[in-house]
Each structure stands twice: as structure tokens, then as C-alpha cells.
């Protein structure tokens, strides 16, 4: 529709709703004629009128509509001795440029104010005709009238846009609900991929079945993803607003009918609940049958050698049990999803009704809306939803039939298995899981600590467990179901002494993953212990019994019926001892009965009395080993929290005859030293006068303070840190934090050993958290994970090849937070996307990054997630193309190793363990096979920019070489095997020297 902008033939104009602009066309009065407006002033000093022909510019220039449209004040022009040509020039410019509609009233005012008494002349091919003054006034009035019409039109449009925004927001919410339903169904399909593979032995039938059920219930739980449609800008509105609004009403009426039909179909879902209840009853019957089977198996005494032929049958049977349980859980989950779907559709119908009411409200104004295509999209998604619901119903029915068939097969297998007794163990003892041997070891130690067996018998039995002796395994099986007294008698019949080829190693630490983890220390204790255990060594761990332990990660956690007393503050305090198995490792937990409740604070560290808490624990841990009669070869303590072990061992317990072990101490970060006033040291029983000396535990910087880290360096037989480069850095004044002199003095026993990672937990080919698993040979899954993360975080997916830079870290000064902040903006400038996962214990740093997160809240290429989320970290590692670690100092660092394991190329500063594990692809001094990332040395923005620019250039210009680089870093070995071998050599050298000295 067109609006006449100039009524006197000066031109025509129209408002374009699609572009939100006014278009003005200056056209000739008639064909072949040019319009020229001139002013003639009656001035006695002027001659004939000067007429300057104005050449019209091409029309149809679109002008942006200004919502604050106001007429400008006319500028006064002096008329003293001014020629008509000088007066005409500003008006000619305005007419020719046509910069804005608001110039129209200004021009009219300018004509009046500048010419005074004058006439308007129109020059054409026939000559000059005079325009009277009254027509000039009519011209001015019509221009003002046109201005008012434009203002009214603008106000009406603004009101329409506001109403449209409200309608669009409700429309987006409606589409989001449809997306939720679709993704819920996709999630239900994904959960059908559950697999359970555990080697289960018949002797552990009931316990292993319960554990299998727990594992199945904990697998494949993914967060729902809500997709939101892109917001519709105001520029998407066109001239057909009224007709399309009416069409929207019709389409939404159809949508309401479809949803009503969908709700009728969903009523049938309630019938599925009865099927689920029947399946639950059948499962309970199945569990009852299993328990009966166990009792029958325990009562039988058939020769175990006759059961060797049934090994494969039993394994297949338990695979079927796992599959049946997975099927039952998946079916139940589908029923829950269907019920949720029904509720969400009710909410959806309510929103549709609300939307229709809103549409009726605006019908009277006949406002247009370009949203028909989105309604069509909604209808298509609803149709897809109906098809998926039908497919889900069919799949549930098929799984129910499959479950019944499997149940029949399982019952048949049980009938066959009832003819059997126990599996043959003789030839398969080595296949028994580590949990079995740890359970057996804890049982023997419990008898020993509770004084039910002698120390010599306990030593003998521990060695047999250590060697995985076949006899003790058979004795355990023979005692299954017997009273404890009968079991002890059976075990004591094993009188043949055994010798061991490995070492007995005890780790005393404040953390172990996953039950008590704050940082990398927990990962190191777990990874190193498992690697040493695989090498044939007996490994045990002693830990505080925190009230915030992840007890669901501990197998068979129980308290021993004994209280170990330890000295503190001049008296004896009792300690309750707990035992459990963590990922196949035997762990002892010490719970002090102290009025201060040292480890019942809800936190691991950060308490005002940490010095007392951990000095108490160190003394109690040694007391436990001493009273249990253990004779370890190595006691390995970690960080300042257990640094007290070294002086306590040599000053107190060695004098009691507990002197078989050698002490290894590992400092994971020399920034934390745990110093306190020297008077605090006496609480755990150490002699202040003897130890508060410069050559022992006195702090090098503050003489009246005790430094437990220094004491461990002085009193330990082996001192290590977590990378070779960091070992060199801490021997300098800049890196040693005051202990560089002490480290140099004891340099012969000080060495850096690079940490490893748990390659079982961090494995993209088996990681169940990832939507798609992948490997170095099949990288397609990495692109799928990248797409999934972008969808989950609502990042732009327009360019699949756009590089994704990620960072997972604690936001503390050590990690180079100013460089991380700079990397966010630099990534956007280079055309990439950035994701940060992590939080800060420092308040001002947390606030700073919260501000950055708020700034980028709706940005299509940046997300800051200021929290800790283990599952999300797996997704980020798998999705990222580059991983940035700009640490000011980094003792070892595990993130760069994990990132490379998942095919993310690291960008790091050359310091500490980063320098030992990442080598620049452009460094010709490094062999090609070791180049695996991008590095920089100086911790400033310019150096970081250079490294990032090189990485982006390599990524964009050499896609094939980049893929080869990704495959190479994924094949690098960062497991604990190499690190464990170095520790093994250090242990054996120290133990060999100690034994040689003892024999002299």
C-alpha cells in the first residue's frame, strides 16, 4: 500500500513493512519534463530571476524509519542583499539528496523564513508560470499533514511490533516444548545402547548381581537438551501482516485439533504402566529364583572339577541376566518418558490455547505476521512426534515379547545350572578380579587387627593373597556360607610359608579419586597405585574418613570391631577403622574420636586447624600400620598434609622396631607448604627442640614457624615431584618458594617423575558419557560430539569446520587467568568459538569471569560455564579442536594429556610438566614424531596471540595435516605404566640399599 508523501507532484512515497523503511521517489510532473522549484524575491537591487535547473537523482532509495521522528527547526536565512540563486541552493540540495522524510517540513519552513515576500514559479517547456502565495500555504499545510500521517503510521507500527514480540516469544516457547518432546524420545532410543560386561563368578552370585544392577542403573544418563529457535528480528515482518495473521488463526485451530488427537492416543500409554508392573513382578520372581539358586549352590558338595564344562554356559547365562535387566530398565524408562510426554502435551495444549486467545485479541487491528512457515514446521514436528510415539509403542511391545522369551531361556538355564555346584578355580585363579583379592586381604587384616589370628599367621596369609595363591582361593571358596570361626580354622590350615617377589607399598594420602578428590592429587594416588598393583606389588592406601566421602564409589565399606589408639596433645584418642575397596585397591579409612571432629567438617581442606587435623591423621596412620603388624617395604606419603609421616616414622616408630619401610615423599605443588607456629608441632608428639632447627623443620623464611614440607624433604629416603622440568624450576629462588636451598642440599635423592593419566577412565573409544565413541582410526565421532556440544550449549552450528577452543581449569592466578581472559576475545577475533569450564575460589576472579560470562551470555560463539561438571568435561574434551593452558607455572598438568587423548591439540606455555609433554609443531630442534602442539614461553598476550594465530592457520590451511596431527596425539602413551616403572626402580634401589645395610 502506498502513502502519498508529497501531494503537489514533488514526488511520491510509500512505506515498506518488510524493510521497515520509507521509500521516496522524486518523479517528473509529466513525461519528458524536469521539475524545478525556484524562489523569486522582490528586491529592487536584483535583476531578472535566476533559475538554476535541478537534475533529479534516480529514485527509490530506501530510508530507515526513525521511531523518534520529529520535524527539525527551520534555520533562519538572512535576506539582506541576497540573490535568489544564493537562497535557492540549500533547498536544491535537500530536494536532490532526499536524506530523510523529516526534511519535508523543514524545507517548507525554510522557504517561508528565507524568501519573505516571494512567489513560486514552475518552469516547463511552455514557459514560466507564477504560483500564488495561497498555493504556497496549501503546499506547506499538505507537507505538515503528510508529516502527521507518517508519525501516526510510525506509532501504529511500534505498537504492532511490541505485540508481535509478545506473540513470537509465546511461539518460541511452544516450539521449545515440541523440541523437548522430540529430544526425550531420542534420549530414550540412546538408552537402549546399555551394555554390561562383568566377569561374574558363581561363588559371588548374589553380591555381583546386586552390583551389576547398580552399574546398569547408573549408565547412559544424559542431560536433556532443549533446542530453541532463533529469535525473529523485526526485519522479518512484511506487508502481508493482516492476511498471514488470519492464516495463523486457521493453522493454530488445526494444530489444536491435532494435539487433541495426539492426547487421545497418549491415553493408551496408561496401559503400558500395567505391563511395567507385570515386568516388575516377574523381575522380583527372578530375583527370588536367583536367591534360591544361591542357597542350593551353597548346599551342594559336588566335586568342583566336574564344573569346568559349564564355565562358558555360566558366562552366557550372566550375560543374559545383564541383558534382561537392561531391557527391563529401558522398558521402565520408556514408560516414564511416555508419562512425561503426556504431561508435557497437556502443557503444550494450554500454551496453544493461550496463543490463540492472544491472536484473537489482535485480530481487530488486522496486524500482519510472517510466521506461517514456523507453524508448518510445528505441524511437521508434531507429525514426527506421532510417528515416534507409534514406533515407541511397537518397540515396547517387541521388547516385552523378547523379555518373556529371554525369561523362559533364563529359567531353562537355571534348571540346567541346578545340576551343577561351583566353578573350577584351579586353572583360572589369575582371572579373578582385583576386588576379590582386595576383599580377601581386608578380611585377613580384619582378623589380625581384631586379634583373632596371630601376627605370624596374618603375615603368611597376606603373602598368599599377595601372590594370588591357588590354595587360599580354594580355602575361601570352601568357607563360603560358613561361620567366621570355621573360616578362620580353614585358613589357618594353610601352613606352607610363601615368599613374594614384589614390594609391599602403603600410600598415606589426603585424597584418592573418585571417593575423595579435590585436584590432581587424587588422580595420581589412584593411577599410580593401580599401575603398581598391575606390576605385581601389594599396594594399600590409608585415608582420612571424611564425612563428605563419595561412599557410593566404595565397595563393601565397613567398620572393623576395633579401636586403634593414637597419641595427640598429651593423651590417647581412639580411632575407628573402616575398610573398603576403591577400584580394586584395598583402602583403610581412619575416623578420629576427637572432640574437634577433625574430618567431620563437610570439606577436605581449608579449615583453620588443618595443621592439627593432618598431623593427627599422620600419627594415627602410622599407629594403624604398627598395631596391625604390617611390615611394608615403602611408605609413600603425598604433599604437606602427610609430610609429618617422615619425621614421625624415624623419630618415634623406628625406635619401637617398626623400621622395615623406607619413606618416599612426593610434593605435587611447592606453593602449598602448610607452615605453622613451631609450638603446634608438639601436639603429634614430635620434639620441638630437636626439630625446630635450620637443618631440619624450621622454615627458611620465618624462623619461628615449622615447615612440614621441609621436614619431609629432610627425613625421606626418596623425594619426588611430578615432572622433570618442575624439579629443575623449584631448585631456583623463583620456583622453590623458599625451599630451593633445602632441595639443592638433598639433590641426590630428589627427582622429577612425570605423572600419567588413567587411560581406562579417559578413553574416547569406551567413554559412555560421550554421545558417540571414536578412536584415532575413526575420527568421525569427534565431529559428532562437537555438533552435540554446540547444540547443548546453544552455540552457532552454521560452520561445522569453525575451530572450537576450550579450557578446563581452576581459575586461580597460577593458571594465568589474564591470559585465559585474553584468549576468549582473541578466539572470537580469529573466527573461532570458545568454551570455558571452571570456577575460582578467589572472589574477585570469580566476579570478573561472571561479568565476562554475562557479556557473552547470548553470543553465538562463546560460553563460560563457571562450575565443576565431570560429565561435561568429558564432552568438552571430545568436542574441542584446540585446548589452551597458559599457566604461569604448572608442576605437571593432566589436562593437556587428557586433551591429547581425546584428539584436542594443546596450546600451552612452556613451563613444568607442560614443557615435558607438549612440543611445538614448528620447532625444528624436536624430532617430528614428538611434535604435538603449539607452545609459547613468555606469559604475555603477544606471545599467546602468536601461538594461537599459528594454530588457527595450521587448522584452516592444512586440514589433512591437522587430521594427521590429531591421530598422532591420540596414539601417544600417557598412561601410568612408564611413570610406575620409574617409581618401581626408585623403590627397589632404596629397598636394596636398606637390606644390604641391614646385613652388614
PDB file of C-alpha atoms in Angstrom, residues 107-321:
ATOM      1  CA  UNK A 107      12.073  22.750   3.675  1.00  0.00           C
ATOM      2  CA  UNK A 108       8.657  24.370   3.862  1.00  0.00           C
ATOM      3  CA  UNK A 109       9.690  26.470   6.859  1.00  0.00           C
ATOM      4  CA  UNK A 110      12.972  27.353   5.172  1.00  0.00           C
ATOM      5  CA  UNK A 111      11.099  28.590   2.102  1.00  0.00           C
ATOM      6  CA  UNK A 112       8.926  30.870   4.200  1.00  0.00           C
ATOM      7  CA  UNK A 113      11.640  32.178   6.504  1.00  0.00           C
ATOM      8  CA  UNK A 114      14.210  32.744   3.811  1.00  0.00           C
ATOM      9  CA  UNK A 115      12.257  34.420   0.999  1.00  0.00           C
ATOM     10  CA  UNK A 116       9.908  36.708   2.869  1.00  0.00           C
ATOM     11  CA  UNK A 117       7.609  38.119   0.191  1.00  0.00           C
ATOM     12  CA  UNK A 118       8.073  35.856  -2.753  1.00  0.00           C
ATOM     13  CA  UNK A 119       6.313  33.746  -5.316  1.00  0.00           C
ATOM     14  CA  UNK A 120       6.752  30.189  -6.520  1.00  0.00           C
ATOM     15  CA  UNK A 121       7.434  29.686 -10.207  1.00  0.00           C
ATOM     16  CA  UNK A 122       7.220  26.471 -12.173  1.00  0.00           C
ATOM     17  CA  UNK A 123       9.257  26.312 -15.311  1.00  0.00           C
ATOM     18  CA  UNK A 124       8.335  23.862 -18.038  1.00  0.00           C
ATOM     19  CA  UNK A 125       8.598  23.589 -21.787  1.00  0.00           C
ATOM     20  CA  UNK A 126       5.787  26.131 -22.336  1.00  0.00           C
ATOM     21  CA  UNK A 127       7.389  28.832 -20.237  1.00  0.00           C
ATOM     22  CA  UNK A 128       7.248  30.153 -16.680  1.00  0.00           C
ATOM     23  CA  UNK A 129       4.026  30.171 -14.664  1.00  0.00           C
ATOM     24  CA  UNK A 130       3.579  32.028 -11.416  1.00  0.00           C
ATOM     25  CA  UNK A 131       2.405  30.092  -8.325  1.00  0.00           C
ATOM     26  CA  UNK A 132       0.354  32.317  -5.985  1.00  0.00           C
ATOM     27  CA  UNK A 133       1.145  32.739  -2.291  1.00  0.00           C
ATOM     28  CA  UNK A 134      -2.058  30.988  -1.172  1.00  0.00           C
ATOM     29  CA  UNK A 135      -0.973  27.860  -3.039  1.00  0.00           C
ATOM     30  CA  UNK A 136       2.366  28.077  -1.239  1.00  0.00           C
ATOM     31  CA  UNK A 137       0.488  27.955   2.063  1.00  0.00           C
ATOM     32  CA  UNK A 138      -1.518  24.995   0.787  1.00  0.00           C
ATOM     33  CA  UNK A 139       1.766  23.309  -0.094  1.00  0.00           C
ATOM     34  CA  UNK A 140       3.108  23.875   3.428  1.00  0.00           C
ATOM     35  CA  UNK A 141      -0.092  22.587   5.024  1.00  0.00           C
ATOM     36  CA  UNK A 142      -0.135  19.465   2.931  1.00  0.00           C
ATOM     37  CA  UNK A 143       3.509  18.757   3.809  1.00  0.00           C
ATOM     38  CA  UNK A 144       2.708  19.069   7.522  1.00  0.00           C
ATOM     39  CA  UNK A 145      -0.320  16.846   7.019  1.00  0.00           C
ATOM     40  CA  UNK A 146       1.915  14.246   5.364  1.00  0.00           C
ATOM     41  CA  UNK A 147       4.310  14.519   8.344  1.00  0.00           C
ATOM     42  CA  UNK A 148       1.487  13.850  10.811  1.00  0.00           C
ATOM     43  CA  UNK A 149       0.372  10.836   8.790  1.00  0.00           C
ATOM     44  CA  UNK A 150       3.897   9.444   8.844  1.00  0.00           C
ATOM     45  CA  UNK A 151       4.136   9.941  12.621  1.00  0.00           C
ATOM     46  CA  UNK A 152       0.799   8.216  13.181  1.00  0.00           C
ATOM     47  CA  UNK A 153       1.859   5.386  10.923  1.00  0.00           C
ATOM     48  CA  UNK A 154       5.107   5.007  12.828  1.00  0.00           C
ATOM     49  CA  UNK A 155       3.363   4.922  16.211  1.00  0.00           C
ATOM     50  CA  UNK A 156       0.950   2.288  14.957  1.00  0.00           C
ATOM     51  CA  UNK A 157       3.841   0.191  13.702  1.00  0.00           C
ATOM     52  CA  UNK A 158       5.716   0.432  17.005  1.00  0.00           C
ATOM     53  CA  UNK A 159       2.645  -0.811  18.848  1.00  0.00           C
ATOM     54  CA  UNK A 160       2.288  -3.636  16.369  1.00  0.00           C
ATOM     55  CA  UNK A 161       5.941  -4.642  16.798  1.00  0.00           C
ATOM     56  CA  UNK A 162       5.583  -4.791  20.569  1.00  0.00           C
ATOM     57  CA  UNK A 163       2.519  -7.004  20.258  1.00  0.00           C
ATOM     58  CA  UNK A 164       4.314  -9.146  17.699  1.00  0.00           C
ATOM     59  CA  UNK A 165       7.298  -9.618  20.017  1.00  0.00           C
ATOM     60  CA  UNK A 166       4.963 -10.967  22.662  1.00  0.00           C
ATOM     61  CA  UNK A 167       3.354 -13.333  20.150  1.00  0.00           C
ATOM     62  CA  UNK A 168       6.777 -14.505  18.919  1.00  0.00           C
ATOM     63  CA  UNK A 169       8.017 -15.170  22.459  1.00  0.00           C
ATOM     64  CA  UNK A 170       4.996 -17.396  23.084  1.00  0.00           C
ATOM     65  CA  UNK A 171       5.605 -19.053  19.730  1.00  0.00           C
ATOM     66  CA  UNK A 172       9.237 -19.762  20.658  1.00  0.00           C
ATOM     67  CA  UNK A 173       8.137 -21.321  23.936  1.00  0.00           C
ATOM     68  CA  UNK A 174       5.728 -23.532  22.002  1.00  0.00           C
ATOM     69  CA  UNK A 175       8.440 -24.659  19.616  1.00  0.00           C
ATOM     70  CA  UNK A 176      10.797 -25.325  22.545  1.00  0.00           C
ATOM     71  CA  UNK A 177       8.243 -27.655  24.104  1.00  0.00           C
ATOM     72  CA  UNK A 178       7.965 -29.591  20.819  1.00  0.00           C
ATOM     73  CA  UNK A 179      11.783 -29.867  20.719  1.00  0.00           C
ATOM     74  CA  UNK A 180      11.815 -31.206  24.266  1.00  0.00           C
ATOM     75  CA  UNK A 181       9.391 -33.956  23.316  1.00  0.00           C
ATOM     76  CA  UNK A 182      11.441 -34.906  20.282  1.00  0.00           C
ATOM     77  CA  UNK A 183      14.716 -34.998  22.216  1.00  0.00           C
ATOM     78  CA  UNK A 184      13.169 -37.029  25.023  1.00  0.00           C
ATOM     79  CA  UNK A 185      12.291 -39.721  22.513  1.00  0.00           C
ATOM     80  CA  UNK A 186      15.798 -39.563  21.035  1.00  0.00           C
ATOM     81  CA  UNK A 187      17.206 -39.925  24.545  1.00  0.00           C
ATOM     82  CA  UNK A 188      15.050 -42.999  25.129  1.00  0.00           C
ATOM     83  CA  UNK A 189      16.480 -44.548  21.951  1.00  0.00           C
ATOM     84  CA  UNK A 190      20.031 -43.783  23.087  1.00  0.00           C
ATOM     85  CA  UNK A 191      19.498 -45.516  26.390  1.00  0.00           C
ATOM     86  CA  UNK A 192      18.873 -48.801  24.595  1.00  0.00           C
ATOM     87  CA  UNK A 193      22.628 -48.997  23.935  1.00  0.00           C
ATOM     88  CA  UNK A 194      23.396 -50.054  27.508  1.00  0.00           C
ATOM     89  CA  UNK A 195      25.961 -52.848  27.697  1.00  0.00           C
ATOM     90  CA  UNK A 196      27.154 -54.699  30.799  1.00  0.00           C
ATOM     91  CA  UNK A 197      30.279 -56.773  30.716  1.00  0.00           C
ATOM     92  CA  UNK A 198      31.494 -58.015  34.076  1.00  0.00           C
ATOM     93  CA  UNK A 199      33.200 -61.325  34.807  1.00  0.00           C
ATOM     94  CA  UNK A 200      30.997 -62.773  37.465  1.00  0.00           C
ATOM     95  CA  UNK A 201      31.774 -65.902  39.409  1.00  0.00           C
ATOM     96  CA  UNK A 202      29.055 -68.205  40.748  1.00  0.00           C
ATOM     97  CA  UNK A 203      30.511 -68.032  44.281  1.00  0.00           C
ATOM     98  CA  UNK A 204      29.680 -64.296  44.330  1.00  0.00           C
ATOM     99  CA  UNK A 205      26.283 -64.729  42.656  1.00  0.00           C
ATOM    100  CA  UNK A 206      24.099 -62.621  44.916  1.00  0.00           C
ATOM    101  CA  UNK A 207      26.590 -59.835  45.599  1.00  0.00           C
ATOM    102  CA  UNK A 208      27.748 -59.498  41.983  1.00  0.00           C
ATOM    103  CA  UNK A 209      24.146 -59.458  40.711  1.00  0.00           C
ATOM    104  CA  UNK A 210      23.335 -56.555  43.036  1.00  0.00           C
ATOM    105  CA  UNK A 211      26.438 -54.673  41.881  1.00  0.00           C
ATOM    106  CA  UNK A 212      25.532 -55.313  38.237  1.00  0.00           C
ATOM    107  CA  UNK A 213      22.070 -53.838  38.823  1.00  0.00           C
ATOM    108  CA  UNK A 214      23.616 -50.711  40.344  1.00  0.00           C
ATOM    109  CA  UNK A 215      26.015 -50.300  37.433  1.00  0.00           C
ATOM    110  CA  UNK A 216      23.233 -50.713  34.863  1.00  0.00           C
ATOM    111  CA  UNK A 217      21.095 -48.102  36.638  1.00  0.00           C
ATOM    112  CA  UNK A 218      23.987 -45.629  36.671  1.00  0.00           C
ATOM    113  CA  UNK A 219      24.912 -45.865  32.980  1.00  0.00           C
ATOM    114  CA  UNK A 220      23.896 -43.832  29.971  1.00  0.00           C
ATOM    115  CA  UNK A 221      22.163 -40.923  31.725  1.00  0.00           C
ATOM    116  CA  UNK A 222      22.401 -37.912  29.501  1.00  0.00           C
ATOM    117  CA  UNK A 223      21.103 -34.445  30.180  1.00  0.00           C
ATOM    118  CA  UNK A 224      18.126 -33.432  28.157  1.00  0.00           C
ATOM    119  CA  UNK A 225      18.820 -30.913  25.527  1.00  0.00           C
ATOM    120  CA  UNK A 226      16.368 -28.125  24.771  1.00  0.00           C
ATOM    121  CA  UNK A 227      16.625 -26.567  21.373  1.00  0.00           C
ATOM    122  CA  UNK A 228      15.374 -23.036  20.959  1.00  0.00           C
ATOM    123  CA  UNK A 229      14.508 -21.479  17.647  1.00  0.00           C
ATOM    124  CA  UNK A 230      16.406 -18.428  16.512  1.00  0.00           C
ATOM    125  CA  UNK A 231      14.827 -15.204  17.542  1.00  0.00           C
ATOM    126  CA  UNK A 232      12.989 -13.485  14.748  1.00  0.00           C
ATOM    127  CA  UNK A 233      14.232  -9.988  14.083  1.00  0.00           C
ATOM    128  CA  UNK A 234      11.943  -7.111  13.367  1.00  0.00           C
ATOM    129  CA  UNK A 235      13.177  -7.027   9.756  1.00  0.00           C
ATOM    130  CA  UNK A 236      11.275 -10.316   9.053  1.00  0.00           C
ATOM    131  CA  UNK A 237       7.858  -8.577   9.017  1.00  0.00           C
ATOM    132  CA  UNK A 238       6.399  -7.821   5.564  1.00  0.00           C
ATOM    133  CA  UNK A 239       3.413  -6.114   4.064  1.00  0.00           C
ATOM    134  CA  UNK A 240       1.134  -9.196   4.232  1.00  0.00           C
ATOM    135  CA  UNK A 241       0.790  -8.970   8.025  1.00  0.00           C
ATOM    136  CA  UNK A 242      -3.027  -8.920   8.185  1.00  0.00           C
ATOM    137  CA  UNK A 243      -3.668 -11.867   5.819  1.00  0.00           C
ATOM    138  CA  UNK A 244      -0.975 -14.032   7.449  1.00  0.00           C
ATOM    139  CA  UNK A 245      -2.329 -13.311  10.928  1.00  0.00           C
ATOM    140  CA  UNK A 246      -5.709 -14.646   9.816  1.00  0.00           C
ATOM    141  CA  UNK A 247      -3.956 -17.658   8.289  1.00  0.00           C
ATOM    142  CA  UNK A 248      -2.179 -18.195  11.610  1.00  0.00           C
ATOM    143  CA  UNK A 249      -5.527 -18.410  13.370  1.00  0.00           C
ATOM    144  CA  UNK A 250      -6.687 -21.092  10.962  1.00  0.00           C
ATOM    145  CA  UNK A 251      -3.435 -23.042  11.247  1.00  0.00           C
ATOM    146  CA  UNK A 252      -3.486 -22.906  15.043  1.00  0.00           C
ATOM    147  CA  UNK A 253      -7.061 -24.176  15.044  1.00  0.00           C
ATOM    148  CA  UNK A 254      -5.820 -27.163  13.031  1.00  0.00           C
ATOM    149  CA  UNK A 255      -2.913 -27.508  15.434  1.00  0.00           C
ATOM    150  CA  UNK A 256      -5.306 -27.647  18.358  1.00  0.00           C
ATOM    151  CA  UNK A 257      -7.275 -30.441  16.688  1.00  0.00           C
ATOM    152  CA  UNK A 258      -4.066 -32.391  16.015  1.00  0.00           C
ATOM    153  CA  UNK A 259      -2.915 -32.025  19.604  1.00  0.00           C
ATOM    154  CA  UNK A 260      -6.320 -33.169  20.839  1.00  0.00           C
ATOM    155  CA  UNK A 261      -5.989 -36.278  18.656  1.00  0.00           C
ATOM    156  CA  UNK A 262      -2.465 -36.781  19.967  1.00  0.00           C
ATOM    157  CA  UNK A 263      -3.697 -36.598  23.560  1.00  0.00           C
ATOM    158  CA  UNK A 264      -6.288 -39.279  22.808  1.00  0.00           C
ATOM    159  CA  UNK A 265      -3.542 -41.532  21.512  1.00  0.00           C
ATOM    160  CA  UNK A 266      -1.391 -40.850  24.575  1.00  0.00           C
ATOM    161  CA  UNK A 267      -4.170 -42.132  26.847  1.00  0.00           C
ATOM    162  CA  UNK A 268      -3.151 -45.589  25.724  1.00  0.00           C
ATOM    163  CA  UNK A 269       0.160 -45.010  27.469  1.00  0.00           C
ATOM    164  CA  UNK A 270      -1.513 -45.688  30.793  1.00  0.00           C
ATOM    165  CA  UNK A 271      -1.942 -49.280  29.661  1.00  0.00           C
ATOM    166  CA  UNK A 272       1.830 -49.566  29.423  1.00  0.00           C
ATOM    167  CA  UNK A 273       2.107 -48.993  33.191  1.00  0.00           C
ATOM    168  CA  UNK A 274       0.292 -52.270  33.800  1.00  0.00           C
ATOM    169  CA  UNK A 275       2.823 -54.020  31.557  1.00  0.00           C
ATOM    170  CA  UNK A 276       5.645 -52.444  33.520  1.00  0.00           C
ATOM    171  CA  UNK A 277       4.137 -53.573  36.818  1.00  0.00           C
ATOM    172  CA  UNK A 278       3.904 -57.116  35.424  1.00  0.00           C
ATOM    173  CA  UNK A 279       7.540 -56.924  34.365  1.00  0.00           C
ATOM    174  CA  UNK A 280       8.499 -55.726  37.862  1.00  0.00           C
ATOM    175  CA  UNK A 281       6.682 -58.708  39.383  1.00  0.00           C
ATOM    176  CA  UNK A 282       8.494 -61.043  37.011  1.00  0.00           C
ATOM    177  CA  UNK A 283      11.786 -59.423  37.968  1.00  0.00           C
ATOM    178  CA  UNK A 284      11.061 -59.940  41.661  1.00  0.00           C
ATOM    179  CA  UNK A 285      10.278 -63.585  40.914  1.00  0.00           C
ATOM    180  CA  UNK A 286      13.532 -63.768  39.016  1.00  0.00           C
ATOM    181  CA  UNK A 287      15.476 -62.352  41.957  1.00  0.00           C
ATOM    182  CA  UNK A 288      13.757 -64.852  44.275  1.00  0.00           C
ATOM    183  CA  UNK A 289      14.786 -67.647  41.935  1.00  0.00           C
ATOM    184  CA  UNK A 290      18.359 -66.389  41.956  1.00  0.00           C
ATOM    185  CA  UNK A 291      18.446 -66.339  45.755  1.00  0.00           C
ATOM    186  CA  UNK A 292      17.051 -69.865  45.857  1.00  0.00           C
ATOM    187  CA  UNK A 293      19.671 -70.864  43.331  1.00  0.00           C
ATOM    188  CA  UNK A 294      22.413 -69.449  45.543  1.00  0.00           C
ATOM    189  CA  UNK A 295      21.220 -71.392  48.571  1.00  0.00           C
ATOM    190  CA  UNK A 296      21.083 -74.557  46.510  1.00  0.00           C
ATOM    191  CA  UNK A 297      24.561 -73.974  45.161  1.00  0.00           C
ATOM    192  CA  UNK A 298      25.955 -73.377  48.662  1.00  0.00           C
ATOM    193  CA  UNK A 299      24.351 -76.573  49.930  1.00  0.00           C
ATOM    194  CA  UNK A 300      25.817 -78.758  47.183  1.00  0.00           C
ATOM    195  CA  UNK A 301      29.145 -80.607  47.653  1.00  0.00           C
ATOM    196  CA  UNK A 302      29.816 -81.944  44.175  1.00  0.00           C
ATOM    197  CA  UNK A 303      33.459 -82.131  43.105  1.00  0.00           C
ATOM    198  CA  UNK A 304      34.408 -78.748  41.612  1.00  0.00           C
ATOM    199  CA  UNK A 305      36.397 -80.362  38.841  1.00  0.00           C
ATOM    200  CA  UNK A 306      33.156 -81.580  37.227  1.00  0.00           C
ATOM    201  CA  UNK A 307      32.057 -77.997  36.602  1.00  0.00           C
ATOM    202  CA  UNK A 308      34.752 -76.920  34.140  1.00  0.00           C
ATOM    203  CA  UNK A 309      32.490 -77.713  31.193  1.00  0.00           C
ATOM    204  CA  UNK A 310      29.873 -75.278  32.498  1.00  0.00           C
ATOM    205  CA  UNK A 311      32.126 -72.207  32.537  1.00  0.00           C
ATOM    206  CA  UNK A 312      31.007 -70.919  29.158  1.00  0.00           C
ATOM    207  CA  UNK A 313      27.355 -71.653  29.988  1.00  0.00           C
ATOM    208  CA  UNK A 314      27.540 -69.656  33.224  1.00  0.00           C
ATOM    209  CA  UNK A 315      29.156 -66.714  31.481  1.00  0.00           C
ATOM    210  CA  UNK A 316      26.483 -66.736  28.785  1.00  0.00           C
ATOM    211  CA  UNK A 317      23.830 -67.016  31.485  1.00  0.00           C
ATOM    212  CA  UNK A 318      25.009 -63.899  33.287  1.00  0.00           C
ATOM    213  CA  UNK A 319      25.288 -62.018  30.039  1.00  0.00           C
ATOM    214  CA  UNK A 320      21.615 -62.842  29.513  1.00  0.00           C
ATOM    215  CA  UNK A 321      20.826 -61.702  33.065  1.00  0.00           C
TER     216      UNK A 321
END
